[in-house]
Coordinates of C-alpha atoms and ligand atoms in Angstrom, one line a residue:
M176 CA 26.7 -122.4 -55.3
G177 CA 23.8 -120.8 -57.1
Y178 CA 23.0 -118.2 -54.7
Q179 CA 20.9 -115.1 -56.4
S180 CA 20.7 -113.4 -53.2
T181 CA 22.9 -113.1 -50.3
T182 CA 19.9 -113.5 -47.9
P183 CA 19.9 -117.5 -47.6
L184 CA 23.7 -117.4 -46.9
V185 CA 22.9 -114.9 -44.1
A186 CA 20.2 -117.4 -43.5
L187 CA 22.8 -120.2 -42.9
L188 CA 25.3 -118.1 -41.0
A189 CA 22.6 -117.1 -38.4
G190 CA 22.4 -121.0 -37.4
R191 CA 25.9 -120.7 -36.5
G192 CA 26.3 -117.6 -34.3
R193 CA 24.8 -114.3 -33.9
V194 CA 25.4 -112.4 -37.3
P195 CA 24.6 -108.6 -37.3
Y196 CA 22.5 -107.6 -39.8
H197 CA 24.9 -105.0 -41.4
L198 CA 28.6 -105.0 -41.7
N199 CA 28.7 -101.8 -39.6
Q200 CA 26.7 -103.9 -36.7
L201 CA 30.3 -106.3 -36.7
R202 CA 31.4 -106.3 -33.0
P203 CA 33.9 -107.9 -31.2
G204 CA 33.2 -112.4 -30.6
R205 CA 32.7 -115.2 -32.8
V206 CA 31.8 -113.5 -36.1
L207 CA 35.0 -111.2 -36.1
D208 CA 37.0 -114.6 -34.7
Y209 CA 36.1 -116.1 -38.2
L210 CA 36.8 -113.2 -40.6
T211 CA 39.6 -112.8 -38.7
A212 CA 40.9 -116.7 -39.5
L213 CA 39.4 -116.5 -42.6
L214 CA 40.7 -113.3 -44.2
R215 CA 44.3 -113.5 -42.5
Q216 CA 43.8 -110.3 -41.2
P217 CA 44.5 -108.4 -37.5
P218 CA 41.0 -108.3 -35.8
Q219 CA 41.6 -104.1 -35.7
T220 CA 42.3 -103.8 -39.6
I221 CA 38.7 -105.4 -40.2
A222 CA 37.0 -103.1 -37.6
S223 CA 38.6 -100.5 -39.2
L224 CA 37.1 -101.1 -42.9
T225 CA 33.3 -100.0 -40.4
V226 CA 31.9 -97.6 -38.7
H227 CA 34.0 -98.7 -36.0
R228 CA 37.2 -96.8 -37.4
F229 CA 34.6 -93.6 -36.3
A230 CA 34.4 -95.0 -32.3
P231 CA 36.8 -92.2 -30.9
S232 CA 34.8 -89.5 -32.3
L233 CA 31.3 -91.3 -31.7
A234 CA 31.6 -93.5 -28.2
L235 CA 30.4 -90.9 -25.8
L236 CA 32.5 -91.6 -22.4
P237 CA 33.4 -89.6 -19.3
K238 CA 35.6 -87.1 -19.8
G239 CA 39.4 -88.0 -19.3
R240 CA 39.0 -91.5 -20.1
P241 CA 40.7 -93.4 -23.0
S242 CA 39.1 -93.2 -26.5
A243 CA 37.1 -96.1 -27.6
N244 CA 38.2 -98.3 -30.5
I245 CA 34.4 -99.9 -30.6
C246 CA 31.3 -97.9 -31.4
D247 CA 28.3 -99.3 -28.4
A248 CA 25.2 -100.1 -30.3
G249 CA 23.6 -96.8 -29.3
A250 CA 26.4 -94.6 -30.9
I251 CA 25.7 -97.1 -34.0
Q252 CA 22.1 -96.5 -33.9
R253 CA 22.2 -92.7 -33.2
C254 CA 25.0 -92.0 -36.3
F255 CA 24.3 -94.8 -39.0
T256 CA 21.0 -94.7 -40.4
S257 CA 20.0 -98.5 -41.9
S258 CA 18.6 -97.3 -45.1
C259 CA 21.4 -96.7 -47.6
P260 CA 21.8 -93.0 -49.1
L261 CA 24.0 -92.6 -51.9
C262 CA 25.6 -89.5 -53.7
P263 CA 24.4 -90.7 -57.7
A264 CA 27.8 -88.0 -59.1
C265 CA 30.3 -90.5 -56.8
L266 CA 28.7 -93.9 -58.5
A267 CA 28.6 -91.9 -61.4
K268 CA 32.7 -91.2 -61.9
D269 CA 33.3 -94.3 -60.5
Q270 CA 35.6 -97.1 -62.3
V271 CA 34.5 -99.7 -59.7
P272 CA 31.0 -98.6 -58.1
Y273 CA 31.3 -98.9 -54.4
E274 CA 29.4 -97.5 -51.4
R275 CA 31.0 -95.2 -49.0
L276 CA 30.9 -95.6 -45.4
L277 CA 30.3 -92.1 -44.5
W278 CA 27.0 -92.1 -46.8
S279 CA 25.5 -93.8 -43.7
F280 CA 26.4 -91.2 -41.6
R281 CA 23.0 -89.2 -40.4
P282 CA 24.6 -85.8 -38.7
V283 CA 26.4 -85.4 -42.8
P284 CA 23.1 -85.7 -45.5
V285 CA 25.4 -84.5 -47.9
C286 CA 28.1 -85.7 -50.7
V287 CA 30.7 -82.9 -49.6
D288 CA 32.3 -83.4 -52.5
H289 CA 29.6 -82.5 -55.2
K290 CA 27.5 -80.2 -52.8
C291 CA 24.3 -82.6 -53.6
I292 CA 21.6 -83.9 -51.2
L293 CA 22.4 -87.6 -50.6
I294 CA 19.2 -89.9 -52.5
R295 CA 17.5 -92.8 -50.4
R296 CA 15.1 -93.5 -52.8
C297 CA 15.3 -94.9 -56.4
P298 CA 14.0 -92.1 -58.6
A299 CA 12.7 -94.7 -60.8
C300 CA 10.4 -96.7 -58.5
R301 CA 10.5 -94.4 -55.4
R302 CA 11.2 -97.7 -53.6
P303 CA 14.2 -97.0 -50.8
L304 CA 17.4 -98.0 -51.7
R305 CA 18.3 -101.5 -49.6
S306 CA 22.1 -102.3 -48.8
D307 CA 21.4 -106.0 -50.0
R308 CA 21.4 -105.4 -53.5
Q309 CA 23.7 -107.1 -55.6
D310 CA 24.8 -104.2 -58.1
V311 CA 25.9 -101.4 -55.9
S312 CA 25.1 -98.7 -59.5
H313 CA 21.5 -100.4 -60.2
C314 CA 18.4 -100.5 -58.4
R315 CA 16.0 -103.4 -58.3
C316 CA 13.8 -101.9 -60.8
G317 CA 16.8 -101.7 -63.0
H318 CA 17.6 -98.1 -63.3
K319 CA 21.0 -97.0 -63.1
L320 CA 21.2 -95.0 -60.5
G321 CA 24.5 -93.3 -61.6
D322 CA 22.3 -91.4 -64.1
T323 CA 20.2 -89.4 -61.5
Q324 CA 20.8 -85.5 -62.0
P325 CA 21.6 -84.5 -58.2
V326 CA 19.9 -82.4 -56.0
V327 CA 22.6 -79.0 -55.0
V328 CA 22.4 -78.3 -51.3
S329 CA 21.7 -74.2 -50.2
P330 CA 25.3 -72.8 -49.2
H331 CA 23.7 -72.6 -45.8
G332 CA 23.5 -76.3 -45.8
L333 CA 26.6 -77.3 -47.3
S334 CA 28.7 -75.2 -44.8
L335 CA 26.6 -77.2 -41.7
A336 CA 27.7 -80.8 -43.5
V337 CA 31.2 -80.2 -44.3
K338 CA 31.7 -78.2 -40.6
S339 CA 30.0 -81.9 -38.9
H340 CA 32.3 -83.8 -41.6
Q341 CA 35.2 -82.3 -40.4
I342 CA 34.5 -82.4 -36.7
L343 CA 33.8 -86.7 -37.3
L344 CA 37.4 -86.5 -39.4
G345 CA 39.3 -84.5 -36.2
V346 CA 40.3 -81.7 -39.0
A347 CA 38.0 -79.3 -36.7
L348 CA 37.0 -79.1 -33.4
P349 CA 33.7 -78.7 -31.7
S350 CA 33.2 -76.5 -28.5
P351 CA 36.4 -76.4 -26.4
E352 CA 34.6 -77.9 -23.0
M353 CA 33.0 -80.5 -25.2
S354 CA 34.7 -83.5 -26.8
T355 CA 33.6 -84.5 -30.3
A356 CA 31.5 -88.2 -29.2
A357 CA 29.7 -85.6 -26.5
C358 CA 28.7 -82.9 -29.7
F359 CA 27.6 -86.0 -32.1
W360 CA 25.5 -87.3 -29.2
W361 CA 24.0 -84.0 -27.9
S362 CA 23.1 -83.3 -31.7
A363 CA 21.7 -86.7 -31.9
R364 CA 19.4 -85.6 -28.7
L365 CA 18.6 -82.2 -31.1
A366 CA 17.4 -83.9 -34.2
A367 CA 15.6 -86.0 -32.8
A368 CA 13.6 -83.1 -30.5
I369 CA 13.7 -80.6 -34.1
R370 CA 12.2 -83.8 -35.5
R371 CA 8.8 -83.8 -33.1
T372 CA 8.5 -79.6 -33.7
P373 CA 7.0 -79.9 -36.4
A374 CA 7.5 -75.9 -37.1
W375 CA 10.8 -76.1 -36.2
L376 CA 11.3 -78.1 -38.9
V377 CA 9.4 -76.4 -41.3
E378 CA 11.4 -73.1 -40.8
A379 CA 15.2 -75.2 -40.8
G380 CA 13.6 -76.2 -44.0
E381 CA 13.3 -73.1 -45.3
R382 CA 17.1 -71.6 -44.3
L383 CA 18.3 -74.8 -45.4
A384 CA 16.2 -74.7 -48.8
M385 CA 14.8 -78.6 -48.5
D386 CA 12.2 -79.5 -48.0
P387 CA 11.8 -81.2 -44.4
Q388 CA 8.9 -83.7 -45.6
H389 CA 11.1 -85.4 -48.2
H390 CA 14.2 -84.7 -46.4
A391 CA 12.9 -84.5 -42.7
D392 CA 16.0 -86.6 -41.1
A393 CA 18.7 -84.6 -43.1
V394 CA 17.2 -81.2 -41.8
S395 CA 17.0 -82.2 -38.8
W396 CA 20.2 -82.9 -38.3
L397 CA 21.8 -80.1 -40.0
A398 CA 19.0 -78.3 -37.9
A399 CA 20.9 -79.4 -35.1
A400 CA 23.9 -78.4 -36.0
E401 CA 22.9 -74.5 -37.0
I402 CA 21.8 -74.8 -33.2
L403 CA 25.3 -75.9 -31.8
T404 CA 27.0 -73.4 -34.1
D405 CA 24.7 -70.1 -33.6
R406 CA 24.2 -70.7 -29.9
P407 CA 22.7 -69.2 -28.1
G408 CA 20.2 -67.5 -29.7
R409 CA 18.9 -69.9 -32.3
L410 CA 18.7 -72.5 -29.2
T411 CA 16.3 -69.8 -27.1
A412 CA 13.8 -69.8 -30.4
F413 CA 14.1 -73.7 -30.7
L414 CA 13.2 -74.1 -26.7
D415 CA 10.7 -71.6 -27.0
A416 CA 8.8 -73.5 -30.6
F417 CA 9.7 -77.0 -28.7
Q418 CA 8.0 -76.5 -25.4
R419 CA 5.0 -75.5 -27.1
I420 CA 4.8 -79.2 -28.7
D421 CA 2.7 -81.5 -26.8
K422 CA 5.2 -84.5 -25.8
H423 CA 4.1 -87.8 -26.2
K424 CA 5.6 -89.0 -23.1
T425 CA 3.6 -86.5 -20.2
T426 CA 6.3 -87.1 -17.0
S427 CA 4.7 -84.5 -15.2
T428 CA 3.6 -81.0 -15.4
G429 CA 5.6 -78.3 -15.7
V430 CA 8.9 -78.0 -16.8
G431 CA 9.5 -81.6 -17.2
R432 CA 6.3 -82.2 -19.6
R433 CA 7.7 -78.6 -21.6
F434 CA 11.3 -80.3 -22.8
G435 CA 10.5 -84.0 -22.7
T436 CA 13.9 -85.8 -21.5
L437 CA 16.0 -82.8 -23.3
L438 CA 16.8 -81.6 -19.7
R439 CA 17.6 -85.1 -18.3
Q440 CA 20.5 -85.6 -21.2
A441 CA 21.6 -82.6 -20.7
A442 CA 22.1 -83.2 -17.4
R443 CA 23.8 -86.7 -18.2
L444 CA 26.4 -85.4 -20.2
E445 CA 27.3 -82.5 -17.6
K446 CA 27.9 -85.4 -15.2
L447 CA 30.0 -87.1 -17.8
G448 CA 31.8 -83.8 -17.7
H449 CA 30.9 -82.3 -20.7
P450 CA 28.9 -79.1 -19.3
P451 CA 27.7 -77.0 -22.0
P452 CA 24.6 -78.4 -22.7
A453 CA 23.6 -78.3 -19.5
T454 CA 25.1 -74.2 -19.0
A455 CA 23.0 -73.4 -22.2
L456 CA 19.9 -74.8 -21.1
R457 CA 20.1 -73.5 -17.5
E458 CA 20.4 -70.3 -18.9
Y459 CA 17.6 -70.2 -21.0
L460 CA 15.4 -71.5 -17.9
V461 CA 16.5 -68.5 -15.9
E462 CA 15.9 -66.1 -18.3
H463 CA 13.0 -67.3 -21.0
Y464 CA 11.3 -70.2 -19.3
A465 CA 7.9 -67.9 -18.0
S466 CA 5.5 -71.3 -17.7
G467 CA 5.8 -72.6 -14.5
H468 CA 7.4 -73.0 -11.4
L469 CA 11.1 -74.1 -11.1
S470 CA 12.5 -75.7 -8.4
G471 CA 15.6 -77.8 -7.1
K472 CA 13.5 -80.7 -7.8
V473 CA 14.5 -79.9 -11.7
C474 CA 17.1 -82.4 -12.7
L475 CA 19.7 -79.6 -13.8
F476 CA 19.3 -77.7 -11.0
R477 CA 19.9 -80.1 -7.8
H478 CA 23.0 -79.5 -7.2
P479 CA 23.2 -76.1 -4.5
K480 CA 25.0 -74.0 -6.8
D481 CA 23.0 -74.4 -9.1
H482 CA 20.3 -73.9 -7.0
S483 CA 21.1 -70.8 -5.9
A484 CA 21.0 -69.7 -10.2
L485 CA 17.2 -69.6 -9.2
R486 CA 17.2 -66.7 -6.9
K487 CA 18.2 -65.0 -10.0
R488 CA 15.2 -65.8 -12.3
A489 CA 14.1 -63.4 -14.4
W490 CA 10.2 -64.9 -14.1
I491 CA 9.1 -65.0 -10.9
P492 CA 6.0 -66.3 -9.2
Q493 CA 3.5 -64.5 -8.3
T494 CA 3.4 -64.9 -4.3
R495 CA 6.9 -63.3 -4.8
A496 CA 5.9 -60.1 -6.3
S497 CA 3.2 -59.7 -4.1
K498 CA 4.9 -60.1 -1.0
M499 CA 8.3 -58.0 -2.5
L500 CA 5.0 -55.1 -3.6
G501 CA 3.7 -55.5 -0.3
L502 CA 0.0 -56.7 -1.5
R503 CA -2.6 -58.6 -1.2
H504 CA -2.4 -62.3 -2.8
G505 CA -4.2 -61.3 -5.9
A506 CA -3.4 -58.3 -6.4
V507 CA -0.6 -59.0 -8.9
A508 CA -3.0 -60.6 -11.2
R509 CA -4.7 -57.6 -11.6
L510 CA -1.6 -55.2 -12.1
V511 CA -0.4 -58.0 -15.0
E512 CA -4.3 -57.5 -16.4
S513 CA -3.7 -53.9 -16.9
G514 CA -0.3 -54.0 -17.8
I515 CA 1.4 -52.4 -15.1
L516 CA 3.5 -55.9 -14.5
E517 CA 4.4 -58.2 -17.1
G518 CA 3.6 -61.3 -16.7
R519 CA 2.0 -64.8 -17.7
F520 CA -0.6 -67.5 -16.5
H521 CA -0.8 -70.5 -17.7
P522 CA -3.1 -73.5 -16.8
A523 CA -1.9 -76.0 -14.3
G524 CA -2.9 -79.0 -13.5
R525 CA -6.4 -81.0 -13.7
H526 CA -8.7 -78.2 -11.7
G527 CA -7.8 -75.5 -13.9
R528 CA -5.8 -73.4 -11.6
L529 CA -3.8 -70.9 -12.7
V530 CA 0.0 -70.6 -12.2
G531 CA 1.2 -67.1 -12.7
L532 CA 5.1 -66.0 -13.2
V533 CA 5.8 -62.2 -12.8
H534 CA 9.0 -60.5 -15.1
R535 CA 11.1 -59.7 -12.2
Q536 CA 12.3 -56.6 -14.0
S537 CA 8.8 -55.0 -14.1
V538 CA 8.4 -55.6 -10.4
Q539 CA 11.6 -54.3 -9.3
T540 CA 10.7 -50.9 -11.3
L541 CA 7.0 -51.3 -9.8
Q542 CA 8.8 -51.5 -6.5
S543 CA 10.9 -48.7 -6.7
E544 CA 8.4 -46.4 -7.9
L545 CA 6.2 -47.6 -5.3
R546 CA 8.8 -46.9 -2.5
Q547 CA 9.5 -43.2 -3.7
G548 CA 5.5 -42.8 -4.7
L549 CA 3.2 -40.8 -2.2
D550 CA -0.1 -41.8 -0.5
V551 CA -3.1 -40.1 -0.8
R552 CA -2.8 -37.3 1.3
A553 CA 0.2 -36.1 0.4
I554 CA -1.2 -36.0 -3.1
A555 CA -4.3 -34.1 -2.1
K556 CA -2.1 -31.3 -1.0
R557 CA 0.2 -31.3 -3.6
L558 CA -2.5 -30.8 -6.0
G559 CA -4.8 -28.5 -3.8
I560 CA -7.9 -30.9 -4.0
D561 CA -9.8 -32.8 -1.3
H562 CA -8.5 -36.9 -0.8
H563 CA -11.7 -38.4 -2.2
R564 CA -11.5 -36.6 -5.1
V565 CA -7.6 -38.0 -5.6
L566 CA -9.4 -41.5 -5.5
D567 CA -11.3 -40.3 -8.1
L568 CA -8.4 -39.2 -10.2
V569 CA -7.0 -42.7 -9.4
H570 CA -10.0 -44.9 -10.4
G571 CA -10.5 -42.5 -13.7
G572 CA -6.9 -43.8 -14.5
L573 CA -5.5 -39.9 -14.2
L574 CA -3.1 -41.3 -11.9
P575 CA -1.4 -43.9 -13.9
R576 CA 0.5 -47.2 -12.5
A577 CA -1.0 -46.3 -8.5
V578 CA -1.4 -49.3 -6.8
R579 CA -3.3 -50.6 -3.7
T580 CA -1.1 -52.0 -1.3
A581 CA -1.2 -53.6 2.3
K582 CA -1.0 -49.9 3.3
G583 CA -3.4 -48.0 1.3
W584 CA -2.9 -46.0 -2.0
R585 CA 0.7 -45.4 -3.3
I586 CA 1.1 -43.3 -6.2
P587 CA 4.3 -43.1 -8.6
R588 CA 5.6 -39.0 -8.4
A589 CA 5.8 -39.4 -12.3
S590 CA 2.3 -39.6 -12.3
V591 CA 1.7 -36.8 -10.1
A592 CA 4.4 -34.7 -12.0
D593 CA 2.0 -35.1 -15.2
L594 CA -0.9 -33.7 -13.8
E595 CA 0.8 -30.9 -12.2
G596 CA 2.5 -30.3 -15.7
M597 CA -1.0 -30.3 -17.1
C598 CA -1.6 -27.1 -14.8
K599 CA 1.9 -25.1 -15.3
G600 CA 0.6 -25.4 -19.0
L601 CA -2.5 -23.8 -18.8
P602 CA -2.8 -19.8 -19.7
V603 CA -1.9 -17.9 -16.3
G604 CA -4.2 -15.0 -14.9
N605 CA -8.0 -14.0 -14.1
P606 CA -9.5 -14.0 -17.4
A607 CA -11.5 -10.8 -18.5
S608 CA -14.6 -11.9 -19.9
G609 CA -16.6 -15.0 -19.8
R610 CA -18.4 -16.9 -17.0
W611 CA -15.5 -19.0 -15.5
L612 CA -16.1 -21.4 -12.3
P613 CA -13.2 -22.5 -10.0
L614 CA -13.1 -25.8 -10.1
R615 CA -15.0 -26.7 -7.0
E616 CA -18.4 -25.0 -8.3
A617 CA -17.7 -26.6 -11.5
T618 CA -18.3 -29.8 -10.1
R619 CA -20.9 -28.9 -7.8
K620 CA -22.8 -27.7 -10.8
F621 CA -22.2 -30.2 -13.4
G622 CA -22.1 -33.1 -11.3
P623 CA -25.6 -34.3 -10.8
A624 CA -24.8 -34.8 -15.1
G625 CA -22.0 -36.8 -14.0
L626 CA -19.1 -34.7 -14.2
T627 CA -16.2 -36.0 -12.0
L628 CA -12.7 -34.6 -11.6
A629 CA -10.9 -37.3 -13.6
L630 CA -13.5 -36.3 -16.6
L631 CA -12.8 -32.8 -16.4
V632 CA -9.1 -33.1 -16.4
E633 CA -9.7 -35.1 -19.7
L634 CA -11.6 -33.0 -21.1
I635 CA -9.1 -30.1 -20.5
R636 CA -6.8 -32.2 -21.6
A637 CA -8.5 -32.6 -24.6
K638 CA -9.1 -28.9 -25.1
R639 CA -12.6 -29.8 -25.3
V640 CA -13.6 -27.1 -21.9
S641 CA -11.2 -24.2 -21.9
A642 CA -9.3 -23.7 -18.4
R643 CA -6.9 -20.9 -17.0
M644 CA -4.8 -21.0 -14.0
A645 CA -6.4 -17.9 -11.8
D646 CA -4.1 -18.5 -8.6
P647 CA -1.1 -21.0 -10.2
E648 CA 0.0 -21.4 -6.5
K649 CA -3.2 -23.6 -5.6
C650 CA -2.3 -25.8 -8.2
F651 CA -5.7 -27.2 -8.9
H652 CA -7.3 -24.9 -6.1
G653 CA -6.4 -22.4 -8.4
L654 CA -8.0 -23.5 -11.8
V655 CA -10.9 -22.2 -13.2
V656 CA -13.1 -23.2 -16.5
S657 CA -15.2 -22.1 -19.1
E658 CA -19.0 -22.7 -18.0
A659 CA -20.4 -22.2 -21.6
D660 CA -17.6 -25.2 -22.6
L661 CA -19.3 -27.2 -19.7
A662 CA -22.9 -26.2 -20.5
A663 CA -22.4 -27.1 -23.8
L664 CA -21.4 -30.9 -23.1
A665 CA -23.2 -31.5 -20.6
P666 CA -25.7 -33.6 -22.4
E667 CA -22.8 -35.6 -23.7
I668 CA -21.6 -35.9 -20.0
R669 CA -24.8 -37.1 -19.2
N670 CA -25.1 -39.9 -22.1
R671 CA -21.9 -40.9 -20.9
R672 CA -22.5 -41.7 -17.3
D673 CA -26.1 -43.0 -18.3
Q674 CA -23.7 -45.3 -20.9
E675 CA -21.8 -46.7 -18.1
R676 CA -24.5 -46.4 -15.3
G677 CA -27.7 -47.2 -16.8
Y678 CA -30.3 -44.6 -17.3
P679 CA -32.4 -43.5 -14.7
I680 CA -36.3 -43.5 -16.1
H681 CA -36.3 -39.5 -16.2
H682 CA -33.3 -40.0 -18.4
L683 CA -34.6 -42.7 -20.3
G684 CA -37.5 -41.2 -22.1
S685 CA -35.6 -38.6 -24.4
A686 CA -33.2 -41.1 -24.8
L687 CA -35.0 -44.6 -26.1
F688 CA -36.3 -43.4 -29.6
V689 CA -33.9 -40.8 -31.1
G690 CA -36.1 -37.6 -31.9
R691 CA -39.3 -38.5 -30.1
P692 CA -39.2 -38.0 -26.3
I693 CA -41.9 -40.0 -24.5
K694 CA -43.0 -38.9 -21.0
D695 CA -41.3 -40.4 -18.0
T696 CA -45.4 -42.0 -17.2
V697 CA -45.2 -43.7 -20.3
V698 CA -41.7 -45.4 -19.6
A699 CA -43.2 -46.3 -16.3
K700 CA -46.0 -48.1 -17.6
W701 CA -43.5 -49.8 -19.7
I702 CA -41.4 -51.1 -16.8
A703 CA -44.2 -52.3 -14.9
A704 CA -45.9 -54.3 -18.1
G705 CA -42.5 -56.5 -18.3
L706 CA -41.8 -54.6 -21.6
L707 CA -38.8 -53.0 -20.2
R708 CA -36.3 -54.4 -17.0
A709 CA -35.3 -52.3 -14.7
R710 CA -33.4 -52.3 -11.4
K711 CA -33.1 -50.6 -8.4
S712 CA -29.9 -48.5 -7.0
G713 CA -30.5 -46.5 -4.5
R714 CA -34.2 -44.8 -4.3
A715 CA -33.4 -44.3 -8.4
R716 CA -34.6 -47.2 -11.2
L717 CA -31.9 -47.6 -13.7
V718 CA -32.1 -49.1 -17.0
A719 CA -28.9 -50.7 -18.5
P720 CA -28.1 -49.6 -21.8
K721 CA -27.8 -53.5 -23.0
E722 CA -31.2 -53.8 -22.0
V723 CA -32.1 -50.5 -23.6
D724 CA -30.6 -51.6 -27.1
R725 CA -32.5 -54.8 -26.7
F726 CA -35.6 -53.1 -26.5
R727 CA -34.9 -51.0 -29.5
Q728 CA -34.9 -54.1 -31.5
E729 CA -37.6 -55.9 -30.1
Y730 CA -39.9 -52.5 -30.3
C731 CA -40.8 -50.1 -32.6
L732 CA -43.3 -47.0 -32.8
A733 CA -45.6 -46.7 -35.5
E734 CA -43.1 -44.6 -38.4
D735 CA -41.1 -47.7 -37.8
A736 CA -44.2 -49.9 -38.5
C737 CA -45.2 -48.1 -41.8
R738 CA -41.8 -48.4 -43.1
I739 CA -41.8 -52.4 -42.0
L740 CA -45.3 -53.2 -43.5
A741 CA -45.0 -50.2 -46.3
I742 CA -48.0 -48.9 -45.7
T743 CA -49.5 -44.9 -44.9
R744 CA -50.7 -44.5 -41.2
S745 CA -53.9 -44.3 -42.5
T746 CA -53.7 -47.8 -43.7
L747 CA -52.1 -48.8 -40.1
S748 CA -55.2 -47.2 -38.2
R749 CA -57.2 -48.9 -40.3
W750 CA -55.6 -52.8 -40.1
E751 CA -55.2 -51.9 -36.3
A752 CA -59.3 -51.3 -36.3
E753 CA -60.0 -54.5 -38.2
G754 CA -57.4 -56.3 -35.7
L755 CA -54.8 -57.3 -38.3
V756 CA -52.2 -55.5 -36.3
Q757 CA -51.7 -55.6 -32.1
P758 CA -49.9 -52.6 -30.9
V759 CA -48.5 -53.7 -27.2
Y760 CA -49.3 -50.5 -26.4
G761 CA -51.8 -48.2 -28.1
K762 CA -55.4 -46.5 -27.9
R763 CA -57.0 -49.7 -28.4
V764 CA -55.3 -51.7 -25.4
T765 CA -53.9 -49.2 -22.9
P766 CA -56.2 -46.9 -21.6
G767 CA -55.2 -43.5 -22.0
A768 CA -52.3 -44.2 -24.4
G769 CA -51.6 -41.5 -26.7
F770 CA -49.8 -43.3 -29.4
S771 CA -48.3 -47.0 -30.3
L772 CA -45.6 -49.1 -29.5
Y773 CA -45.5 -52.3 -32.0
R774 CA -43.5 -55.9 -31.8
R775 CA -41.1 -56.3 -34.9
A776 CA -41.6 -60.0 -34.6
D777 CA -45.2 -59.6 -34.8
L778 CA -44.8 -56.8 -38.3
A779 CA -42.5 -59.4 -39.7
I780 CA -44.8 -62.3 -39.9
L781 CA -47.9 -60.2 -40.7
S782 CA -45.3 -58.9 -43.8
R783 CA -44.0 -62.2 -44.5
R784 CA -47.6 -62.9 -45.0
R785 CA -48.7 -60.0 -47.1
R786 CA -45.9 -61.2 -49.8
R787 CA -46.7 -64.7 -50.0
A788 CA -50.6 -63.7 -50.6
A789 CA -49.3 -61.4 -53.3
Ligands
ZN164 ZN1 29.6 -87.5 -55.0
ZN165 ZN1 14.5 -98.6 -58.4

């Protein structure tokens, strides 16, 4: 008839009824009837030459229904690609080249005979291969496709492809509780989810030794087969990655947003009598999901039997945790912060609210510790100290995992035993020589410098202060410490206290400039002049360590000024007299001043001006 291409022919046929684009889309109806009459073959024979021969393995039906003999449109779309991949090695060996039906089967993107990846584009012109090319073995550009060097697939990729191939042909069986059709249906959902998880595509591509940029579809299907084969570890890892990516369809906040439609799809399969995916997802959510609340509203937990599984969930809401532990609301967050409980906090909703989940096991461990734990009074008695000193130890972090409940502090026995152990480890007996102080006297004497019981215990543990047990029966009450050690450490203790609380004015003078003590009255003048900011605490005025740092960065003494300007002291005082340099505090600006204080910024400007002039 002179037609150069099949397109005009198909266009003519289209006028006579609905003509499928591809033979694989052929369904019972007028076109099949025409073909039956034309070819004088029963319709089953014609259908069996198309994808419909795999209908029993691919058409998803409720469990127990007799298998289908025609693939529904969904199954064809899911499992067969509209592009036309081919195996160059197969074509090369064909005497009469022909396309294989299985080349377009997406779960097996590999030729299992030649162990190579199917090609989708012409290697010469890089254009996608078309189903309507007139010569199977040649591209439109004239390239002979059989000449292409096949790309060998990795053993791991091949074994996954062979498994899917065998399942399709009925040689191997998928999970015992799932039909072959359900297995491919779920694979398709997983593959779609994998294609939306770039991190997983890259990871799986590395395992399969395939480039996910060129073979995204192939990698996604093989990676889906991998998840189905290595359950449940691989599924858990994938869901961890999948829940982190942004979903296009934001159904709602929480679990729906994190898992897209995967949960609903698993629930649908379960309803049709194929429960394994739903069971696996449920297990994952109960054991590993820590990003939000789970309730009976989530489709997989609507059934009362499944809902009850939520009670055993590994991650529990913080309100439940605080109830279990007898804490005030909000205390759980602090325990998570300090590492006593294992928990995760996620922003939820538009108002920046935080949803917190706590690991059940960590709550139960703490719960039993607190149940057997002791209160402050009992500990004071055991350690032989006043109860306010017990609180000192708690706040100093020396009674770890102590928790303030609604009924007061509860302290785990192990934490107390730890301190008792420290006392037992000390040398026993009255010291022969040297000045030794009982505990109470030591804190009285060095308390003003900032010595607390907590700090003393820390120093004893670090072996920086020698200690002995004069009376082992009395625990802390029988402890004596070396006065000489404490006296030597006093400046360090004071400095540490000042660092934490801020410097009182009478300490600041000696700490402000190293090696150059300054009188308290001068410091007071600087505060009055607004050069230094202090805050009131009771009767004392304290200067915060940050403020001290700022002051040191902003001002300096004459030695530093000479260094910055690279001049001698006599030049500096001459410049001062000439008005070139103006100190913020000094003989010429402040009556009664014995030395000068300079603003570093002023000196920097002057130094720059001098360099430019030079
Ligand atoms: Zn082949
Ligand atoms: Zn080409």
